[in-house]
Amino acid sequence: MGFIELTVLNNTARQAAIGIDLGTTNSLGALWKDGRPIVLHPEGGNGYVPSAIYFGDDGSIVVGREARDRALIDPEHALFSIKRFMGRGLKDVAQDAKSVPCPLGENPNGVIEFEMRGKKYTPQELSALILLKVHDIACRTLGGHETTKVVITVPAYFDDAQRSATRDAARLAGLDVLRIVNEPTAASLAYGLDQKKQGTVAVFDLGGGTFDVSLLSIEEGVFRVLSTHGDTHLGGDDLDHLLVQAAMEDLSRTIPATTLRDRGFQQLLRLAAEKCKIELSTAPEAGMHVHLPEAALHWRRRFTREEFEQLAAPVIERAIDACRKALADAKLELTAIDEVVLVGGATRIPLVRRRVEEFFGRKPHTELNPDEVVALGAAVQAHVLTGGTRDILLMDVTPLSLGMETLGGAVAKVILRNSTIPCSATEGFTTYADNQTGIDFHVVQGERELARDCRTLGRFKLSGIPPLPAGMARVAVKFHIDANGLLTVSAKEEITGATARIEVTPMNGLTDGEVEGMLKESYVHARADFDASRLSNLKVEVGTMLRATEHGLREYKSALDKETVRDLDDSMASVRAALELSDVTALQKARDVFERATLPLAAVMMDNVAKRALTGKRLDEV
Ligand code: AMP
C-alpha cells in the first residue's frame, strides 16, 4: 500500500527534518541546506551506514561499517538485510531465513525474532538501531542542531504491515516520523520532476539485493504510482555471486571444500567479486584477488567487461522483463514514458544503463548519485513538511481491495483496488439475528470474492447494539486509509451511537509476489468465486426471508386465504431443499417463486403496521 499527500506549508517557524533512506544494504540520511538537499557526510566519510548489526560476546551491539567489518571475522554474530523481515511472518521469509546465522522465531503476535547471544530482537528493534545510527550521524553533521523529525522511505510495494513496522522502528528509535514516502517518488523529487506539469516517470531501482521498477504519473505537481513490479531477490549481489561461482570453479582445484564453504571465506570471495564488478563499471578489465596468508593462498584472475557482461546479461534481462510487466499493468505504451530515473548502486553498471536506455528509448537521469537519490528526495519531502516551499502533492493508490466479511463468508469490498489515497468509504451493515447485541467484524484484503481466500487484516467486535429485530440495527462501517497508507476501520451503531474501531497494523505483511499472486488468483478463480459469493449471499438472503415469513405466518396466518398459505408452504419447502443442495441456480429460482408467494403476507403485515402506527393518533397528525 502506498502513500501520500503533501500539504504545502509556508510558515516561518522551521525546524530541520532529516530524510532517511532505510535500505536493505545501506542506509543514508540527507537534509535540506542552502536551497537544496544534501547528503550528510560526517568527517569526510561517504555517509552510508551499512544496514548491518554485530553482536559482541561482551553484550555490545555495533551498527554500520564496524558491524560489517566484524562480520568478516565472525559472520555467525552479524545480521544483514533486516529490511526483508520487516512486517513479515516466518512463513513469508523462508528463503531469506536461510541466510540468517542465528535461530529465528516468532513472538505470540507473529512478529519475527532473531536470537543472538541468548537475547531476542525483532526486525523493528534492529531497524531502530540502524535509524539511530543514521540519525546520530546526521545530528553530528548538523553541528548539534538536534532534530527528531524524520521522513523515511520505503519501497512502493511495501504493504500496510511493512509500513507500520517501519514506523514502529522509528518510534522505538525515539524519532518523529513526518511521513513514510515511497522510494521511487523520493527519487523523482530529487530530480525535481514534481515541477513538471504533466508526465510519466519510470523509476528503475537496482540495488544490492532488490530490484523494482515503478511507473509514476505527474499531473500539476501530483504524483501517483501507476504500477510497480520487481523482484525482491535480484540485484548487484547476484552479479557478485556469478563472479564468486566463476572463482570457486577455479579454486576448487586447489583448496579443500571445507574452506570453500566456510562462511568467512565466502564473505571474502564475495567482497573480492564486488570490488572487481565495481571496477569493471569504469575499466574495460579488472582483477579479482583472494589473499589468505594463513592458508598460503594467493589467487587472482582477470575478467574483461565483455566476459562480465555475458555473465550479467540474463540477470539484467530479468529486470527489463519486469519493466515490460509494469508497463502492461499500467496499460501504458513505451512511448508514454517521458522520464527515466536510475536508482541504486548497480545502475552504475554500463550494461544496465545501456539496456534501460535501449528499452525505454530515452536517456535515463544519471546526474545524481544513484545511491543518494532516494535520501535526497526524502530530504526534499522533509523540507516541505517542515515549512519549506516546493509546491507538490504526492499520492498513491491501494494495491489490493479492502473489505469486510459478510454473513456467509462473502466479502463486501469497501475500498477498491487502485483507489487514490488518502481515502475513506463507508458501508452499511446490520444484524442477522433478532436481539443480536454484538457484531464481529473481519477486515480482509484481496480481490477474491470469499473472505477465506483473502488476507485477514484484523478482527474486531462492536458491542452495545440495542436488542432489535434482525436487520433493524444500522451500523455504519468506515474504512479510512491515511496519507501513509495505514488503514483504520471503525463501526458505529446509529441508534445508540455505540462505536468500535481497529487500527489495522497487521503483524506481518505480504510479499510483492504474493500481492501479484493474489491478483492473478482472483482472475483465475473469478467465475468460481462469483458463484461462491452469489451462493453465500443468496443463502443469507433466503435465510432472512424464511425467518421473517415464519414469524409473519405465526401472527397473520388467519388473515390469509388457504391458497396463499399453501403457496407459501410449498415455496418454503422448495427453498429449503435448494438450500440443502447449495445449487445457485436452483436456489435463485426457488427464491424468486418464494418472493412472489410472500407478497400477500407482506401486504397484510404492512396494513397492520400502518394500523398500529395510526392508533391513538388524530387524522390530522398523520
Ligand atoms: P544499493 O543497494 O543501492 O546501495 O546498491 C548496492 C549495489 O550496487 C551493490 O551490489 C554494489 O556492489 C553495487 N554498486 C555500487 N557501486 C557500483 C559500481 N560503480 N558499479 C557496479 N555496481 C556498483
XYZ file of C-alpha atoms and ligand atoms in Angstrom:
645
model
C 0.000 0.000 0.000
C 1.332 3.370 -0.757
C 1.179 6.939 0.194
C 0.911 10.213 0.235
C -0.491 13.660 0.311
C 1.763 16.566 0.889
C 0.429 19.811 2.167
C 2.169 22.957 1.160
C 3.214 24.864 4.213
C 4.551 28.350 4.252
C 5.013 29.105 7.887
C 8.209 30.633 9.113
C 8.911 28.652 12.297
C 11.002 25.928 10.721
C 12.755 23.042 12.274
C 15.070 20.801 10.318
C 13.917 17.302 9.478
C 16.096 14.522 8.158
C 15.273 12.405 5.142
C 16.291 8.783 5.678
C 16.659 6.080 3.066
C 16.402 2.946 5.209
C 17.902 0.476 2.760
C 18.354 -3.275 2.610
C 22.131 -2.971 2.172
C 22.906 0.623 3.124
C 21.045 3.430 4.853
C 21.609 7.109 4.344
C 20.426 10.444 5.734
C 20.034 13.752 3.869
C 18.963 17.263 4.713
C 17.822 20.442 3.015
C 20.527 23.068 3.207
C 21.050 26.335 1.354
C 18.251 25.755 -1.107
C 18.969 22.138 -1.987
C 19.060 18.662 -0.480
C 22.480 17.372 0.568
C 23.700 14.052 1.841
C 25.247 14.161 5.277
C 28.912 13.233 5.064
C 30.379 13.260 8.529
C 34.111 13.527 8.997
C 34.821 13.257 5.314
C 33.147 9.815 5.063
C 30.550 8.981 2.441
C 27.742 8.949 4.987
C 26.446 5.451 4.229
C 25.558 3.293 7.146
C 25.743 -0.351 6.071
C 22.480 -1.887 7.274
C 24.424 -4.397 9.364
C 24.444 -5.215 13.059
C 27.077 -7.121 15.013
C 26.561 -8.670 18.445
C 29.748 -8.798 20.541
C 30.460 -11.531 23.117
C 30.590 -8.815 25.806
C 26.954 -7.898 25.128
C 27.862 -4.906 22.944
C 25.954 -4.205 19.741
C 27.616 -2.323 16.919
C 25.884 -0.962 13.848
C 27.039 0.035 10.385
C 30.517 -0.044 8.967
C 32.095 -1.559 12.058
C 29.443 -4.283 12.154
C 30.108 -5.115 8.519
C 33.846 -5.330 9.174
C 33.401 -7.534 12.235
C 31.148 -9.814 10.191
C 34.165 -10.704 8.087
C 35.834 -12.308 11.085
C 32.762 -13.542 12.934
C 29.876 -13.906 10.463
C 27.855 -16.025 12.904
C 27.055 -12.977 15.029
C 26.191 -10.431 12.370
C 22.844 -9.654 10.789
C 22.225 -8.090 7.369
C 19.171 -7.237 5.234
C 16.851 -6.706 8.210
C 14.504 -4.804 5.878
C 13.479 -8.086 4.281
C 11.964 -9.204 7.604
C 10.072 -6.009 8.437
C 6.372 -6.600 8.872
C 6.657 -10.232 7.804
C 5.880 -13.553 9.431
C 8.181 -16.570 9.377
C 6.249 -18.204 6.571
C 6.850 -15.167 4.340
C 10.606 -15.229 4.715
C 11.517 -18.891 4.265
C 14.100 -18.068 1.605
C 15.720 -15.152 3.464
C 15.735 -17.095 6.715
C 18.284 -19.478 5.186
C 20.975 -16.806 5.182
C 20.388 -15.812 8.802
C 23.166 -17.200 11.020
C 21.064 -17.354 14.199
C 17.829 -19.049 15.324
C 14.658 -17.334 14.109
C 11.364 -17.456 15.946
C 8.045 -15.685 16.124
C 6.566 -13.995 19.153
C 2.889 -14.597 20.065
C 1.884 -11.683 17.808
C 3.538 -13.261 14.820
C 6.492 -10.849 14.855
C 9.791 -12.419 13.845
C 12.529 -12.614 16.463
C 16.245 -13.115 15.857
C 18.026 -14.825 18.706
C 21.567 -13.573 19.167
C 23.770 -14.463 22.116
C 20.758 -15.523 24.173
C 18.644 -12.433 23.508
C 15.725 -11.932 21.153
C 15.365 -8.978 18.775
C 12.528 -8.062 16.420
C 13.283 -6.577 12.960
C 11.690 -3.363 14.230
C 14.185 -3.144 17.092
C 17.106 -3.883 14.789
C 15.969 -1.313 12.231
C 15.599 1.157 15.094
C 19.316 0.687 15.791
C 20.143 1.474 12.170
C 17.877 4.526 12.200
C 19.548 5.714 15.394
C 22.952 5.421 13.759
C 21.841 7.430 10.704
C 20.181 9.989 12.951
C 23.272 10.257 15.089
C 25.486 10.908 12.038
C 23.004 13.484 10.769
C 22.880 15.342 14.064
C 26.654 15.424 14.278
C 26.756 16.861 10.762
C 24.148 19.398 11.763
C 26.523 20.643 14.429
C 24.382 19.898 17.420
C 21.037 21.124 15.999
C 19.120 18.145 17.344
C 16.017 17.186 15.481
C 13.913 14.108 15.944
C 11.784 14.775 12.876
C 12.340 12.394 10.012
C 10.908 11.298 6.683
C 11.624 7.645 5.920
C 11.409 5.985 2.531
C 10.049 2.520 1.785
C 9.644 0.576 -1.479
C 6.443 1.304 -3.384
C 5.401 -2.340 -2.985
C 5.576 -2.250 0.830
C 2.192 -3.171 2.277
C 0.468 -1.913 5.423
C 2.338 -4.266 7.700
C 5.739 -3.352 6.315
C 4.989 0.369 6.522
C 3.714 0.002 10.067
C 6.823 -1.932 11.037
C 8.983 0.876 9.594
C 7.035 3.442 11.550
C 7.369 1.336 14.709
C 11.124 1.083 14.201
C 11.303 4.887 14.091
C 9.163 5.150 17.198
C 11.468 2.741 19.002
C 14.369 4.970 17.988
C 12.567 7.969 19.503
C 12.052 9.583 16.098
C 9.024 11.504 14.970
C 8.004 10.292 11.511
C 6.555 13.124 9.464
C 5.916 10.868 6.510
C 6.618 7.481 5.078
C 7.484 8.131 1.418
C 7.778 5.748 -1.496
C 11.333 5.366 -2.745
C 10.538 5.971 -6.452
C 8.645 9.124 -5.593
C 11.547 10.340 -3.474
C 13.904 9.706 -6.401
C 11.634 11.700 -8.725
C 11.534 14.526 -6.181
C 15.303 14.599 -6.015
C 15.324 15.247 -9.764
C 12.703 17.958 -9.325
C 10.288 16.107 -11.590
C 7.421 17.326 -9.434
C 7.928 20.680 -11.148
C 6.686 19.192 -14.413
C 3.114 19.987 -15.332
C 2.434 16.555 -16.660
C 4.312 13.382 -17.472
C 5.063 9.762 -16.730
C 8.226 8.655 -14.990
C 9.807 5.215 -14.843
C 11.991 4.714 -11.782
C 14.372 1.783 -12.241
C 15.904 0.779 -8.918
C 18.577 -1.910 -8.964
C 20.237 -2.145 -5.577
C 22.379 -4.766 -3.942
C 19.707 -7.356 -3.312
C 16.453 -5.993 -4.627
C 15.054 -4.663 -7.849
C 11.921 -2.732 -8.560
C 10.589 -0.544 -11.283
C 7.751 1.893 -10.635
C 5.766 3.957 -13.084
C 4.549 7.268 -11.706
C 2.363 9.890 -13.268
C 2.776 13.561 -12.506
C -0.097 15.913 -13.037
C 0.042 19.508 -11.872
C 2.521 18.561 -9.177
C 0.556 15.472 -8.165
C 2.441 12.179 -8.132
C 0.651 8.893 -8.483
C 2.068 5.378 -8.535
C 0.581 3.722 -11.613
C 2.238 0.364 -11.186
C 5.190 -1.268 -9.588
C 6.939 -4.526 -10.387
C 10.118 -6.165 -9.329
C 11.963 -8.948 -7.702
C 12.979 -8.775 -4.071
C 15.855 -11.128 -4.828
C 17.504 -9.518 -7.800
C 20.393 -7.093 -7.641
C 24.096 -6.399 -7.651
C 24.627 -9.299 -5.226
C 23.541 -11.735 -7.946
C 26.294 -10.378 -10.165
C 28.825 -10.766 -7.345
C 27.581 -14.302 -6.953
C 28.222 -15.069 -10.624
C 31.820 -13.903 -10.232
C 32.131 -15.900 -6.989
C 30.939 -19.010 -8.815
C 33.488 -18.495 -11.542
C 36.166 -18.095 -8.862
C 35.000 -21.199 -6.969
C 35.342 -23.309 -10.103
C 38.981 -22.277 -10.276
C 39.614 -22.522 -6.552
C 38.017 -25.922 -6.054
C 41.012 -27.409 -7.825
C 43.437 -26.072 -5.239
C 41.730 -25.695 -1.858
C 39.637 -28.076 0.263
C 35.847 -27.988 0.035
C 35.525 -27.185 3.762
C 37.500 -23.951 3.324
C 35.458 -23.098 0.230
C 32.214 -23.460 2.159
C 33.405 -21.559 5.250
C 31.178 -18.512 5.828
C 34.159 -16.218 6.417
C 35.882 -17.389 3.238
C 32.680 -16.974 1.268
C 32.381 -13.433 2.544
C 35.969 -12.747 1.477
C 35.230 -14.084 -2.002
C 32.081 -12.003 -2.188
C 33.929 -8.807 -1.334
C 36.624 -9.569 -3.904
C 33.931 -10.176 -6.516
C 32.122 -6.954 -5.675
C 35.331 -4.966 -5.930
C 36.020 -6.472 -9.336
C 32.456 -5.776 -10.517
C 32.667 -2.139 -9.414
C 35.997 -1.668 -11.154
C 34.502 -3.078 -14.349
C 31.992 -0.215 -14.377
C 34.801 2.164 -15.278
C 37.586 -0.072 -16.592
C 37.483 -2.453 -19.576
C 39.223 -5.111 -17.480
C 39.645 -5.799 -13.753
C 41.247 -8.330 -11.465
C 39.656 -10.404 -8.719
C 42.025 -11.220 -5.876
C 41.783 -13.553 -2.905
C 44.657 -13.389 -0.476
C 44.647 -15.727 2.522
C 48.168 -15.863 4.011
C 47.286 -18.407 6.719
C 46.217 -20.876 4.025
C 49.125 -19.815 1.802
C 46.518 -18.855 -0.760
C 47.066 -16.149 -3.279
C 44.624 -16.360 -6.116
C 43.886 -13.871 -8.843
C 42.035 -13.828 -12.094
C 41.265 -11.130 -14.619
C 37.815 -10.518 -16.053
C 37.107 -8.351 -19.073
C 33.987 -6.215 -19.152
C 32.789 -8.321 -22.039
C 33.116 -11.527 -20.012
C 31.292 -9.892 -17.132
C 28.521 -8.627 -19.390
C 27.965 -12.108 -20.755
C 27.553 -13.397 -17.227
C 25.365 -10.470 -16.176
C 23.066 -10.254 -19.216
C 20.447 -12.834 -18.105
C 20.161 -11.136 -14.702
C 19.666 -7.730 -16.287
C 17.114 -9.109 -18.733
C 15.001 -10.208 -15.745
C 14.858 -6.575 -14.674
C 13.911 -5.441 -18.180
C 11.161 -8.069 -18.187
C 9.748 -6.535 -15.017
C 9.661 -3.171 -16.839
C 7.528 -4.778 -19.540
C 5.156 -6.104 -16.890
C 4.939 -2.742 -15.141
C 4.005 -1.095 -18.435
C 1.388 -3.757 -19.140
C -0.075 -3.347 -15.635
C -0.317 0.402 -16.072
C -1.698 -0.159 -19.607
C 0.965 2.149 -20.971
C 2.932 2.075 -24.206
C 6.667 2.653 -24.082
C 6.163 5.999 -25.787
C 4.171 7.222 -22.766
C 7.305 7.329 -20.604
C 8.760 10.853 -20.525
C 11.478 10.452 -17.919
C 13.544 7.551 -16.661
C 15.289 7.751 -13.294
C 18.016 5.377 -12.184
C 18.310 4.441 -8.526
C 20.624 2.003 -6.739
C 24.354 1.365 -6.935
C 24.058 -1.375 -9.546
C 22.649 1.085 -12.105
C 26.223 2.333 -12.496
C 26.958 -0.804 -14.494
C 27.308 0.314 -18.127
C 25.311 -2.662 -19.420
C 22.394 -1.749 -17.130
C 22.379 1.834 -18.396
C 22.603 0.681 -21.982
C 19.728 -1.793 -21.679
C 17.491 0.661 -19.811
C 18.129 3.311 -22.443
C 17.501 0.839 -25.286
C 14.319 -0.421 -23.675
C 12.719 2.902 -22.809
C 14.145 4.624 -25.864
C 15.435 7.588 -23.865
C 18.439 8.540 -21.816
C 17.872 7.935 -18.136
C 18.677 10.551 -15.491
C 22.069 9.777 -14.048
C 23.157 13.238 -12.917
C 22.686 12.441 -9.228
C 24.468 9.704 -7.355
C 22.139 6.668 -7.668
C 22.945 5.643 -4.093
C 21.958 9.037 -2.758
C 18.981 9.962 -4.876
C 16.339 8.406 -2.578
C 17.746 10.027 0.570
C 17.969 13.354 -1.283
C 14.319 13.070 -2.279
C 13.376 12.217 1.314
C 15.163 15.421 2.341
C 13.111 17.410 -0.203
C 9.977 15.938 1.298
C 11.191 16.629 4.835
C 11.931 20.212 3.838
C 8.446 20.793 2.505
C 6.824 19.143 5.508
C 8.657 21.429 7.875
C 7.585 24.555 6.081
C 9.879 24.767 3.089
C 8.413 25.851 -0.199
C 8.033 23.449 -3.025
C 4.541 23.010 -4.242
C 3.982 19.332 -4.567
C 1.240 16.933 -3.871
C 2.031 13.277 -3.806
C -0.383 10.450 -3.977
C -0.525 6.756 -4.170
C -3.038 4.016 -4.700
C -4.045 0.925 -2.752
C -2.631 -2.191 -4.421
C -5.459 -4.504 -3.250
C -9.122 -4.022 -2.384
C -10.107 -3.804 1.264
C -13.355 -5.086 2.625
C -15.377 -6.828 5.260
C -16.568 -10.405 5.526
C -20.336 -10.591 5.336
C -22.532 -13.266 6.825
C -21.946 -16.450 4.869
C -18.303 -15.765 4.106
C -18.560 -13.394 1.133
C -16.603 -10.141 1.001
C -18.149 -6.695 0.806
C -15.419 -4.613 -0.817
C -15.366 -1.192 0.777
C -12.286 0.384 -0.822
C -11.479 -0.846 -4.291
C -8.024 -1.676 -5.560
C -6.223 1.289 -7.134
C -8.175 3.891 -5.144
C -6.105 7.011 -4.662
C -5.184 7.528 -1.036
C -5.782 9.060 1.413
C -9.371 7.904 1.075
C -12.429 6.897 3.065
C -15.511 4.845 2.313
C -18.494 3.820 4.410
C -20.671 0.749 4.076
C -23.875 -0.077 5.945
C -24.180 -3.337 7.891
C -26.941 -4.764 10.042
C -27.700 -7.602 12.440
C -28.796 -11.005 11.143
C -30.472 -12.373 14.255
C -33.227 -10.974 16.463
C -31.924 -9.236 19.574
C -28.327 -9.516 18.428
C -26.289 -7.082 20.520
C -22.847 -7.522 19.003
C -21.293 -7.883 15.555
C -17.926 -9.464 14.826
C -16.097 -7.741 12.018
C -13.464 -9.398 9.892
C -11.398 -6.973 7.811
C -9.823 -8.501 4.717
C -7.593 -7.506 1.803
C -7.647 -9.065 -1.652
C -9.527 -9.428 -4.885
C -11.254 -12.763 -4.282
C -14.947 -12.895 -3.515
C -14.796 -15.094 -0.442
C -13.188 -13.978 2.804
C -11.395 -17.275 3.257
C -9.454 -16.630 0.023
C -8.405 -13.121 1.062
C -5.866 -11.998 3.605
C -7.078 -11.260 7.116
C -6.013 -7.793 8.248
C -7.797 -7.815 11.565
C -10.913 -8.632 13.525
C -12.882 -6.567 15.974
C -16.248 -6.579 17.709
C -18.901 -3.920 18.047
C -20.967 -4.471 21.192
C -23.738 -2.452 22.780
C -26.198 -2.748 19.901
C -29.738 -2.424 21.296
C -31.845 -5.605 21.064
C -33.833 -5.215 17.839
C -35.414 -7.493 15.266
C -32.904 -8.862 12.741
C -31.958 -6.364 10.102
C -33.155 -3.318 12.049
C -29.847 -2.132 13.541
C -27.971 0.331 11.385
C -24.211 0.016 11.616
C -22.009 2.254 9.510
C -18.552 0.823 8.941
C -15.984 3.325 7.813
C -12.661 2.443 6.199
C -10.070 5.175 6.202
C -6.615 4.949 4.660
C -4.405 7.804 5.757
C -1.710 9.532 3.752
C 0.821 6.931 4.899
C -1.321 4.079 3.699
C -2.360 2.963 7.163
C -5.880 1.641 7.468
C -8.338 2.353 10.266
C -11.739 0.673 10.319
C -14.453 1.985 12.603
C -18.027 0.838 13.172
C -20.846 2.922 14.600
C -24.346 1.802 15.527
C -26.555 4.701 14.605
C -29.325 4.390 17.202
C -27.179 4.123 20.325
C -24.011 5.650 18.930
C -22.030 2.596 20.124
C -18.638 2.556 18.385
C -15.685 0.263 17.929
C -12.576 0.689 15.849
C -9.449 -1.083 14.837
C -6.218 0.297 13.513
C -5.010 -2.250 11.084
C -1.400 -2.825 11.886
C -1.081 -6.460 10.969
C 1.873 -8.294 12.395
C 3.333 -9.383 9.138
C 2.901 -8.488 5.526
C 2.564 -9.771 2.031
C 5.426 -10.157 -0.365
C 5.040 -8.278 -3.620
C 4.925 -11.684 -5.239
C 2.007 -12.535 -3.006
C 0.189 -9.358 -3.971
C 0.724 -10.295 -7.564
C -0.273 -13.872 -6.807
C -3.461 -12.732 -5.131
C -4.338 -10.579 -8.124
C -3.665 -13.421 -10.527
C -5.647 -15.857 -8.380
C -8.608 -13.540 -8.473
C -8.640 -13.659 -12.278
C -8.201 -17.418 -12.430
C -10.929 -18.017 -9.879
C -13.194 -15.196 -10.949
C -16.020 -17.422 -12.193
C -15.971 -19.889 -9.315
C -15.609 -17.029 -6.865
C -18.529 -15.242 -8.345
C -20.728 -18.318 -7.971
C -19.486 -18.980 -4.442
C -20.126 -15.413 -3.440
C -23.547 -15.398 -5.105
C -24.475 -18.627 -3.304
C -23.355 -17.303 0.036
C -25.268 -14.049 -0.388
C -28.359 -15.929 -1.582
C -28.227 -18.249 1.416
C -28.139 -15.300 3.775
C -30.943 -13.525 1.963
C -33.160 -16.598 1.810
C -32.460 -17.366 5.473
C -33.690 -13.906 6.462
C -36.764 -14.268 4.227
C -37.609 -17.651 5.780
C -37.334 -16.327 9.336
C -39.424 -13.264 8.545
C -42.092 -15.388 6.808
C -42.289 -17.897 9.670
C -42.676 -15.006 12.052
C -45.366 -13.384 9.859
C -47.265 -16.636 9.457
C -47.428 -17.137 13.228
C -49.181 -13.795 13.626
C -51.148 -13.333 10.422
C -51.930 -16.798 9.042
C -55.600 -16.331 9.853
C -55.761 -13.221 7.666
C -54.603 -15.150 4.581
C -56.640 -17.369 2.303
C -55.896 -21.083 2.138
C -54.363 -20.930 -1.337
C -51.861 -18.257 -0.299
C -50.846 -20.279 2.742
C -50.383 -23.384 0.584
C -48.262 -21.459 -1.952
C -46.159 -20.136 0.888
C -45.654 -23.569 2.429
C -44.732 -25.072 -0.969
C -42.282 -22.328 -1.861
C -40.671 -22.506 1.579
C -40.196 -26.252 1.154
C -38.561 -25.728 -2.277
C -36.281 -23.063 -0.877
C -35.192 -25.329 1.986
C -34.477 -28.157 -0.476
C -32.403 -25.821 -2.690
C -30.526 -24.609 0.381
C -29.586 -28.202 1.153
C -28.262 -28.700 -2.377
C -26.194 -25.491 -2.345
C -27.089 -25.029 -6.012
C -27.008 -21.356 -7.044
C -29.362 -21.659 -9.998
C -31.923 -23.788 -8.147
C -31.784 -21.515 -5.121
C -32.150 -18.416 -7.253
C -35.292 -19.871 -8.911
C -36.786 -21.041 -5.617
C -36.057 -17.649 -4.062
C -37.935 -15.845 -6.890
C -41.004 -18.114 -6.508
C -40.833 -17.716 -2.731
C -40.639 -13.951 -3.022
C -43.779 -13.825 -5.158
C -45.564 -16.113 -2.690
C -44.756 -13.793 0.212
C -46.373 -10.749 -1.404
C -49.900 -11.266 0.076
C -48.408 -11.847 3.534
C -46.265 -8.725 3.192
C -49.374 -6.722 2.268
C -51.228 -7.952 5.378
C -48.208 -7.159 7.560
C -47.850 -3.660 6.100
C -51.538 -2.994 6.658
C -51.165 -3.985 10.242
C -48.088 -1.871 10.816
C -49.911 1.114 9.338
C -52.943 0.467 11.543
C -50.743 0.274 14.637
C -48.981 3.448 13.713
C -52.266 5.251 13.367
C -53.678 4.005 16.635
C -54.187 6.836 19.034
C -53.337 9.482 16.501
C -55.700 12.058 15.087
C -56.036 12.054 11.346
C -54.553 15.490 11.011
C -51.421 14.224 12.738
C -50.857 11.665 10.032
P 22.391 -0.060 -3.094
O 21.587 -1.200 -2.532
O 21.630 0.906 -3.874
O 23.311 0.554 -2.078
O 23.350 -0.728 -4.189
C 24.362 -1.559 -3.820
C 24.777 -2.377 -5.015
O 25.323 -1.532 -6.012
C 25.834 -3.365 -4.622
O 25.589 -4.600 -5.300
C 27.074 -2.712 -5.147
O 28.066 -3.660 -5.434
C 26.581 -2.064 -6.412
N 27.450 -0.981 -6.882
C 27.813 0.130 -6.221
N 28.621 0.868 -6.988
C 28.779 0.211 -8.161
C 29.506 0.462 -9.365
N 30.263 1.528 -9.524
N 29.409 -0.448 -10.352
C 28.665 -1.561 -10.199
N 27.965 -1.846 -9.102
C 28.016 -0.973 -8.090
